[in-house]
Amino acid sequence: MIPENYRILIEKLKAKTLKKEAIWSKTSRDNEYKLDLEKGAILVDSYTSENIRWADLTVINDKGDTIDRVAYSVRQQNEYDELVELHTLARRAYYKIDETFKGIFEELDSDKTIGK
């Protein structure tokens, strides 16, 4: 079970991200995203280890220290799904997926010849 403070944190992060009020960046890890805050940072990652899918959320303080972390595998389906949903939102925000689709649709709906 996800601790209550993490559940609240995840819901608030999802809401801010959905409203496009969160600026996620990518870390050096393949599939990890970071949200820098005034009082620290949040990391969310999704990865495979020993053929098991994992998702984790890390809280970093204003000095850059990891102060807490939760990680759930697919074996803990509900908790894993919560973190993967946040991870997906962070990834979509970082890559500006909605904006890209909007631009593609506008181009396809135009009378101009498309393609290069």
PDB file of C-alpha atoms in Angstrom:
ATOM      1  CA  MET A   1       0.000   0.000   0.000  1.00  0.00           C
ATOM      2  CA  ILE A   2       1.289   3.447  -0.919  1.00  0.00           C
ATOM      3  CA  PRO A   3       1.828   5.608   2.177  1.00  0.00           C
ATOM      4  CA  GLU A   4      -0.715   8.404   2.452  1.00  0.00           C
ATOM      5  CA  ASN A   5       1.804  11.229   1.969  1.00  0.00           C
ATOM      6  CA  TYR A   6       2.954   9.603  -1.296  1.00  0.00           C
ATOM      7  CA  ARG A   7      -0.619   9.071  -2.454  1.00  0.00           C
ATOM      8  CA  ILE A   8      -1.323  12.784  -1.923  1.00  0.00           C
ATOM      9  CA  LEU A   9       1.951  13.738  -3.610  1.00  0.00           C
ATOM     10  CA  ILE A  10       1.187  11.569  -6.649  1.00  0.00           C
ATOM     11  CA  GLU A  11      -2.316  12.998  -7.031  1.00  0.00           C
ATOM     12  CA  LYS A  12      -1.046  16.583  -6.776  1.00  0.00           C
ATOM     13  CA  LEU A  13       1.738  15.907  -9.286  1.00  0.00           C
ATOM     14  CA  LYS A  14      -0.690  14.302 -11.722  1.00  0.00           C
ATOM     15  CA  ALA A  15      -3.102  17.239 -11.420  1.00  0.00           C
ATOM     16  CA  LYS A  16      -0.369  19.845 -11.988  1.00  0.00           C
ATOM     17  CA  THR A  17       1.031  17.886 -14.926  1.00  0.00           C
ATOM     18  CA  LEU A  18      -2.378  17.445 -16.544  1.00  0.00           C
ATOM     19  CA  LYS A  19      -2.963  21.211 -16.259  1.00  0.00           C
ATOM     20  CA  LYS A  20       0.441  21.734 -17.924  1.00  0.00           C
ATOM     21  CA  GLU A  21       1.673  23.509 -14.797  1.00  0.00           C
ATOM     22  CA  ALA A  22       4.657  21.199 -14.203  1.00  0.00           C
ATOM     23  CA  ILE A  23       7.898  21.360 -16.183  1.00  0.00           C
ATOM     24  CA  TRP A  24       9.489  17.920 -16.198  1.00  0.00           C
ATOM     25  CA  SER A  25      13.069  17.358 -17.358  1.00  0.00           C
ATOM     26  CA  LYS A  26      14.867  14.171 -18.298  1.00  0.00           C
ATOM     27  CA  THR A  27      17.721  12.785 -16.203  1.00  0.00           C
ATOM     28  CA  SER A  28      20.707  10.824 -17.474  1.00  0.00           C
ATOM     29  CA  ARG A  29      18.837   7.577 -16.851  1.00  0.00           C
ATOM     30  CA  ASP A  30      16.983   6.107 -19.816  1.00  0.00           C
ATOM     31  CA  ASN A  31      13.451   6.519 -18.542  1.00  0.00           C
ATOM     32  CA  GLU A  32      13.641   8.826 -15.508  1.00  0.00           C
ATOM     33  CA  TYR A  33      12.054  12.277 -15.286  1.00  0.00           C
ATOM     34  CA  LYS A  34      12.671  15.036 -12.768  1.00  0.00           C
ATOM     35  CA  LEU A  35      10.591  17.912 -11.480  1.00  0.00           C
ATOM     36  CA  ASP A  36      12.683  20.606  -9.788  1.00  0.00           C
ATOM     37  CA  LEU A  37      10.927  22.440  -6.975  1.00  0.00           C
ATOM     38  CA  GLU A  38      11.969  25.278  -4.676  1.00  0.00           C
ATOM     39  CA  LYS A  39      12.205  22.878  -1.737  1.00  0.00           C
ATOM     40  CA  GLY A  40      13.764  19.946  -3.564  1.00  0.00           C
ATOM     41  CA  ALA A  41      12.904  17.694  -6.480  1.00  0.00           C
ATOM     42  CA  ILE A  42      10.844  14.683  -7.478  1.00  0.00           C
ATOM     43  CA  LEU A  43      12.129  11.833  -9.632  1.00  0.00           C
ATOM     44  CA  VAL A  44       9.903   9.252 -11.281  1.00  0.00           C
ATOM     45  CA  ASP A  45      11.298   6.238 -13.091  1.00  0.00           C
ATOM     46  CA  SER A  46      10.080   3.090 -14.820  1.00  0.00           C
ATOM     47  CA  TYR A  47      12.475   0.238 -15.545  1.00  0.00           C
ATOM     48  CA  THR A  48      13.010  -3.509 -15.741  1.00  0.00           C
ATOM     49  CA  SER A  49      15.239  -5.363 -13.312  1.00  0.00           C
ATOM     50  CA  GLU A  50      15.696  -9.122 -13.408  1.00  0.00           C
ATOM     51  CA  ASN A  51      12.778  -9.366 -15.882  1.00  0.00           C
ATOM     52  CA  ILE A  52      10.415  -7.569 -13.506  1.00  0.00           C
ATOM     53  CA  ARG A  53       8.861  -4.184 -14.326  1.00  0.00           C
ATOM     54  CA  TRP A  54       9.330  -1.536 -11.626  1.00  0.00           C
ATOM     55  CA  ALA A  55       8.256   2.067 -11.062  1.00  0.00           C
ATOM     56  CA  ASP A  56       9.647   4.340  -8.379  1.00  0.00           C
ATOM     57  CA  LEU A  57       9.265   7.808  -6.990  1.00  0.00           C
ATOM     58  CA  THR A  58      12.117   9.572  -5.197  1.00  0.00           C
ATOM     59  CA  VAL A  59      11.930  12.709  -3.062  1.00  0.00           C
ATOM     60  CA  ILE A  60      15.039  14.905  -2.927  1.00  0.00           C
ATOM     61  CA  ASN A  61      15.533  17.767  -0.468  1.00  0.00           C
ATOM     62  CA  ASP A  62      16.843  21.267  -1.267  1.00  0.00           C
ATOM     63  CA  LYS A  63      20.443  20.085  -0.647  1.00  0.00           C
ATOM     64  CA  GLY A  64      20.172  17.347  -3.280  1.00  0.00           C
ATOM     65  CA  ASP A  65      19.942  14.479  -0.799  1.00  0.00           C
ATOM     66  CA  THR A  66      17.540  11.601  -1.424  1.00  0.00           C
ATOM     67  CA  ILE A  67      15.313  11.687   1.616  1.00  0.00           C
ATOM     68  CA  ASP A  68      12.760   9.041   0.691  1.00  0.00           C
ATOM     69  CA  ARG A  69      11.779   6.650  -2.058  1.00  0.00           C
ATOM     70  CA  VAL A  70       9.045   4.186  -2.890  1.00  0.00           C
ATOM     71  CA  ALA A  71       9.320   1.475  -5.519  1.00  0.00           C
ATOM     72  CA  TYR A  72       6.703  -1.015  -6.654  1.00  0.00           C
ATOM     73  CA  SER A  73       6.859  -3.903  -9.093  1.00  0.00           C
ATOM     74  CA  VAL A  74       4.060  -5.202 -11.279  1.00  0.00           C
ATOM     75  CA  ARG A  75       3.503  -7.762  -8.543  1.00  0.00           C
ATOM     76  CA  GLN A  76       2.025  -4.903  -6.493  1.00  0.00           C
ATOM     77  CA  GLN A  77      -0.344  -3.992  -9.313  1.00  0.00           C
ATOM     78  CA  ASN A  78      -2.360  -1.124  -7.779  1.00  0.00           C
ATOM     79  CA  GLU A  79       0.668   0.708  -6.414  1.00  0.00           C
ATOM     80  CA  TYR A  80       2.660   0.071  -9.587  1.00  0.00           C
ATOM     81  CA  ASP A  81      -0.198   1.386 -11.744  1.00  0.00           C
ATOM     82  CA  GLU A  82      -0.335   4.626  -9.724  1.00  0.00           C
ATOM     83  CA  LEU A  83       3.363   5.300 -10.252  1.00  0.00           C
ATOM     84  CA  VAL A  84       3.300   4.276 -13.915  1.00  0.00           C
ATOM     85  CA  GLU A  85       0.424   6.691 -14.531  1.00  0.00           C
ATOM     86  CA  LEU A  86       2.471   9.542 -13.058  1.00  0.00           C
ATOM     87  CA  HIS A  87       5.528   8.395 -15.026  1.00  0.00           C
ATOM     88  CA  THR A  88       3.500   8.374 -18.254  1.00  0.00           C
ATOM     89  CA  LEU A  89       2.221  11.894 -17.580  1.00  0.00           C
ATOM     90  CA  ALA A  90       5.758  13.128 -16.870  1.00  0.00           C
ATOM     91  CA  ARG A  91       7.055  11.516 -20.082  1.00  0.00           C
ATOM     92  CA  ARG A  92       4.216  12.987 -22.144  1.00  0.00           C
ATOM     93  CA  ALA A  93       4.831  16.420 -20.616  1.00  0.00           C
ATOM     94  CA  TYR A  94       8.582  16.264 -21.216  1.00  0.00           C
ATOM     95  CA  TYR A  95       8.182  15.269 -24.863  1.00  0.00           C
ATOM     96  CA  LYS A  96       5.240  17.671 -25.339  1.00  0.00           C
ATOM     97  CA  ILE A  97       3.204  14.891 -26.925  1.00  0.00           C
ATOM     98  CA  ASP A  98      -0.140  16.738 -26.875  1.00  0.00           C
ATOM     99  CA  GLU A  99       1.403  19.827 -28.464  1.00  0.00           C
ATOM    100  CA  THR A 100       3.096  17.712 -31.126  1.00  0.00           C
ATOM    101  CA  PHE A 101      -0.157  15.997 -32.059  1.00  0.00           C
ATOM    102  CA  LYS A 102      -1.934  19.352 -32.190  1.00  0.00           C
ATOM    103  CA  GLY A 103       0.706  20.661 -34.603  1.00  0.00           C
ATOM    104  CA  ILE A 104       0.491  17.530 -36.757  1.00  0.00           C
ATOM    105  CA  PHE A 105      -3.311  17.762 -36.915  1.00  0.00           C
ATOM    106  CA  GLU A 106      -3.128  21.443 -37.884  1.00  0.00           C
ATOM    107  CA  GLU A 107      -0.678  20.585 -40.653  1.00  0.00           C
ATOM    108  CA  LEU A 108      -2.851  17.712 -41.894  1.00  0.00           C
ATOM    109  CA  ASP A 109      -5.953  19.917 -41.856  1.00  0.00           C
ATOM    110  CA  SER A 110      -4.266  22.651 -43.910  1.00  0.00           C
ATOM    111  CA  ASP A 111      -4.467  23.002 -47.697  1.00  0.00           C
ATOM    112  CA  LYS A 112      -0.662  22.933 -47.962  1.00  0.00           C
ATOM    113  CA  THR A 113       1.350  20.044 -49.377  1.00  0.00           C
ATOM    114  CA  ILE A 114       2.933  18.188 -46.488  1.00  0.00           C
ATOM    115  CA  GLY A 115       6.146  16.197 -46.122  1.00  0.00           C
ATOM    116  CA  LYS A 116       9.754  16.919 -46.931  1.00  0.00           C
TER     117      LYS A 116
END
